[in-house]
Amino acid sequence: METADPGEASFDDSQVGEAAAYLKTLSHQGRLQILCHLCNKELSVSELESLLDIRQAAVSQMLARLRDENLVTTRRDGKTVYYALADHRTEQVIGLLHSLFCES
């Protein structure tokens, strides 16, 4: 992934606002954990509940925010709803965060 030289990068107000809103959504630990898990594969609410060890209501609330911000998509299979990342942008950001904070 090629990054721009910070001295050369230019953003207009709408782009800065969009980036700030995006980062605000990522700034919640639970939502960030959900996105990390969804980088690997699509998961249901119950699977995420088990992975995160938090109540279903909390997982659903976080997923609703991620869905409202267009960071995740859903797919229904019978009574089960599966969640996946909506685009590669989030996968790239999570990958960068992983390389910065999780790799030795």
XYZ file of N, CA and C in Angstrom:
312
model
N 0.843 -1.173 0.000
C 0.000 0.000 0.000
C 0.886 1.233 0.000
N 0.752 2.068 -0.995
C 1.556 3.271 -1.112
C 0.853 4.412 -0.394
N 1.604 5.159 0.401
C 1.022 6.286 1.115
C 1.603 7.580 0.584
N 0.806 8.627 0.667
C 1.243 9.940 0.197
C 2.185 10.567 1.221
N 3.082 11.394 0.734
C 3.950 12.179 1.606
C 3.054 13.155 2.369
N 3.079 13.134 3.720
C 2.189 14.021 4.479
C 2.323 15.488 4.091
N 3.499 15.913 3.651
C 3.675 17.296 3.232
C 2.986 17.610 1.919
N 2.695 16.585 1.127
C 2.076 16.780 -0.182
C 0.584 16.477 -0.180
N 0.097 15.819 0.859
C -1.312 15.440 0.902
C -2.179 16.681 1.070
N -3.270 16.724 0.317
C -4.216 17.823 0.481
C -5.618 17.241 0.545
N -6.391 17.763 1.448
C -7.751 17.297 1.659
C -8.667 18.505 1.687
N -9.851 18.352 1.095
C -10.818 19.427 1.253
C -11.646 19.143 2.507
N -12.461 20.099 2.909
C -13.207 19.984 4.163
C -14.102 18.757 4.202
N -14.734 18.423 3.081
C -15.633 17.267 3.074
C -14.855 15.965 3.246
N -13.665 15.884 2.651
C -12.838 14.686 2.809
C -12.348 14.549 4.248
N -11.954 15.653 4.854
C -11.514 15.625 6.247
C -12.671 15.203 7.145
N -13.843 15.728 6.880
C -15.022 15.353 7.667
C -15.357 13.881 7.535
N -15.276 13.371 6.312
C -15.545 11.951 6.077
C -14.520 11.079 6.801
N -13.250 11.460 6.723
C -12.194 10.694 7.397
C -12.378 10.737 8.907
N -12.736 11.896 9.446
C -12.935 12.025 10.889
C -14.100 11.156 11.361
N -15.196 11.148 10.606
C -16.347 10.315 10.965
C -15.983 8.833 10.907
N -15.219 8.456 9.896
C -14.771 7.067 9.740
C -13.910 6.654 10.932
N -12.949 7.496 11.283
C -12.060 7.181 12.408
C -12.808 7.180 13.738
N -13.817 8.023 13.873
C -14.627 8.035 15.096
C -15.348 6.701 15.261
N -15.849 6.159 14.170
C -16.509 4.854 14.226
C -15.520 3.772 14.633
N -14.299 3.835 14.120
C -13.273 2.846 14.457
C -12.742 3.007 15.874
N -12.963 4.165 16.493
C -12.343 4.453 17.784
C -12.959 3.697 18.960
N -14.041 2.999 18.753
C -14.670 2.203 19.814
C -14.046 0.810 19.825
N -13.561 0.381 20.982
C -12.839 -0.893 21.076
C -13.668 -2.075 20.574
N -14.913 -2.154 20.951
C -15.756 -3.270 20.527
C -15.996 -3.285 19.031
N -16.286 -2.123 18.463
C -16.498 -2.057 17.010
C -15.225 -2.416 16.265
N -14.089 -1.960 16.774
C -12.810 -2.281 16.143
C -12.540 -3.782 16.206
N -12.847 -4.408 17.340
C -12.667 -5.861 17.455
C -13.552 -6.604 16.461
N -14.781 -6.158 16.305
C -15.687 -6.786 15.337
C -15.093 -6.697 13.935
N -14.625 -5.525 13.556
C -14.048 -5.350 12.222
C -12.814 -6.226 12.038
N -12.008 -6.366 13.080
C -10.835 -7.251 13.003
C -11.264 -8.683 12.708
N -12.284 -9.160 13.406
C -12.768 -10.528 13.179
C -13.365 -10.681 11.782
N -14.027 -9.641 11.293
C -14.654 -9.724 9.975
C -13.645 -9.644 8.836
N -12.409 -9.267 9.127
C -11.367 -9.287 8.088
C -11.087 -10.713 7.637
N -11.301 -11.671 8.524
C -11.003 -13.068 8.215
C -12.128 -13.766 7.465
N -13.373 -13.484 7.844
C -14.525 -14.143 7.218
C -15.808 -13.500 7.710
N -16.908 -13.816 7.036
C -18.190 -13.319 7.510
C -18.598 -14.109 8.744
N -19.297 -13.431 9.654
C -19.683 -14.050 10.918
C -21.097 -13.630 11.292
N -21.770 -14.491 12.057
C -23.101 -14.175 12.566
C -22.978 -13.444 13.903
N -24.086 -12.890 14.370
C -24.102 -12.212 15.667
C -23.686 -13.177 16.769
N -24.215 -14.392 16.743
C -23.880 -15.354 17.804
C -22.405 -15.745 17.758
N -21.826 -15.847 16.569
C -20.393 -16.148 16.466
C -19.560 -14.994 17.027
N -19.950 -13.775 16.714
C -19.241 -12.610 17.252
C -19.407 -12.521 18.764
N -20.603 -12.811 19.247
C -20.864 -12.807 20.691
C -19.911 -13.763 21.400
N -19.729 -14.932 20.841
C -18.832 -15.930 21.421
C -17.371 -15.479 21.350
N -16.955 -14.943 20.216
C -15.568 -14.491 20.049
C -15.217 -13.332 20.978
N -16.166 -12.419 21.168
C -15.913 -11.215 21.956
C -16.248 -11.393 23.427
N -17.009 -12.444 23.740
C -17.449 -12.721 25.110
C -18.222 -11.535 25.700
N -19.152 -11.007 24.896
C -20.054 -9.963 25.376
C -21.482 -10.321 24.976
N -22.439 -9.665 25.609
C -23.849 -9.987 25.388
C -24.286 -9.685 23.958
N -25.276 -10.456 23.518
C -25.808 -10.325 22.161
C -26.332 -8.924 21.900
N -26.979 -8.315 22.880
C -27.531 -6.972 22.686
C -26.427 -5.958 22.381
N -25.299 -6.082 23.062
C -24.177 -5.163 22.830
C -23.580 -5.380 21.443
N -23.438 -6.639 21.042
C -22.913 -6.951 19.707
C -23.847 -6.380 18.643
N -25.141 -6.585 18.822
C -26.119 -6.089 17.853
C -26.086 -4.571 17.749
N -25.927 -3.893 18.876
C -25.864 -2.433 18.874
C -24.633 -1.946 18.109
N -23.491 -2.591 18.337
C -22.271 -2.201 17.629
C -22.388 -2.491 16.134
N -22.979 -3.630 15.784
C -23.165 -3.966 14.373
C -24.109 -2.981 13.687
N -25.126 -2.530 14.410
C -26.056 -1.548 13.845
C -25.320 -0.258 13.494
N -24.429 0.174 14.367
C -23.637 1.390 14.090
C -22.743 1.173 12.872
N -22.088 0.014 12.808
C -21.216 -0.286 11.671
C -22.009 -0.368 10.370
N -23.222 -0.901 10.451
C -24.097 -0.983 9.277
C -24.551 0.418 8.859
N -24.927 1.257 9.833
C -25.347 2.631 9.542
C -24.233 3.435 8.878
N -22.992 3.131 9.237
C -21.834 3.836 8.679
C -21.313 3.160 7.403
N -22.049 2.135 6.932
C -21.703 1.408 5.696
C -20.340 0.716 5.755
N -19.957 0.253 6.942
C -18.696 -0.473 7.087
C -18.893 -1.977 6.987
N -20.133 -2.443 7.209
C -20.432 -3.867 7.081
C -21.673 -4.060 6.228
N -21.764 -5.248 5.638
C -22.950 -5.651 4.888
C -23.520 -6.896 5.548
N -24.749 -7.224 5.190
C -25.395 -8.401 5.764
C -25.840 -9.354 4.671
N -25.926 -10.620 5.073
C -26.459 -11.670 4.205
C -27.283 -12.582 5.095
N -28.525 -12.830 4.698
C -29.408 -13.676 5.493
C -29.400 -15.094 4.936
N -29.299 -16.064 5.851
C -29.402 -17.479 5.506
C -30.382 -18.094 6.493
N -31.641 -18.210 6.071
C -32.681 -18.659 6.988
C -32.897 -17.602 8.057
N -32.770 -17.996 9.326
C -32.939 -17.052 10.431
C -31.630 -16.376 10.835
N -30.535 -16.811 10.254
C -29.225 -16.286 10.645
C -28.796 -15.166 9.710
N -28.315 -14.075 10.299
C -27.779 -12.951 9.536
C -26.266 -12.966 9.694
N -25.578 -12.949 8.560
C -24.116 -12.933 8.554
C -23.632 -11.535 8.189
N -22.562 -11.127 8.827
C -21.964 -9.815 8.594
C -20.609 -9.980 7.928
N -20.286 -9.043 7.033
C -18.994 -9.027 6.343
C -18.578 -7.574 6.156
N -17.291 -7.363 5.916
C -16.817 -6.011 5.625
C -17.442 -5.529 4.324
N -17.787 -4.255 4.279
C -18.472 -3.702 3.109
C -17.527 -3.402 1.951
N -16.271 -3.069 2.256
C -15.342 -2.743 1.176
C -13.903 -2.999 1.608
N -12.997 -2.892 0.652
C -11.585 -3.174 0.922
C -10.903 -2.069 1.721
N -11.495 -0.893 1.743
C -10.898 0.223 2.488
C -10.731 -0.135 3.964
N -11.770 -0.692 4.556
C -11.701 -1.056 5.973
C -10.710 -2.187 6.186
N -10.676 -3.139 5.277
C -9.703 -4.230 5.384
C -8.275 -3.680 5.345
N -8.027 -2.690 4.510
C -6.700 -2.075 4.433
C -6.351 -1.348 5.732
N -7.315 -0.614 6.287
C -7.077 0.117 7.536
C -6.807 -0.858 8.674
N -7.605 -1.923 8.766
C -7.405 -2.923 9.824
C -6.045 -3.592 9.642
N -5.669 -3.883 8.406
C -4.355 -4.471 8.144
C -3.223 -3.560 8.593
N -3.367 -2.263 8.332
C -2.355 -1.300 8.764
C -2.286 -1.239 10.284
N -3.446 -1.172 10.936
C -3.466 -1.150 12.403
C -2.833 -2.413 12.975
N -3.119 -3.547 12.350
C -2.531 -4.809 12.813
C -1.013 -4.765 12.701
N -0.515 -4.272 11.581
C 0.945 -4.223 11.408
C 1.591 -3.231 12.370
N 0.904 -2.157 12.706
C 1.461 -1.156 13.615
C 1.385 -1.559 15.085
N 0.314 -2.261 15.477
C 0.081 -2.509 16.894
C 0.153 -3.969 17.324
N 0.041 -4.901 16.393
C -0.061 -6.312 16.779
C 1.148 -7.150 16.402
N 1.922 -6.706 15.438
C 3.079 -7.490 15.008
C 4.310 -7.059 15.790
N 5.124 -8.038 16.145
C 6.338 -7.730 16.917
C 7.434 -7.208 16.032
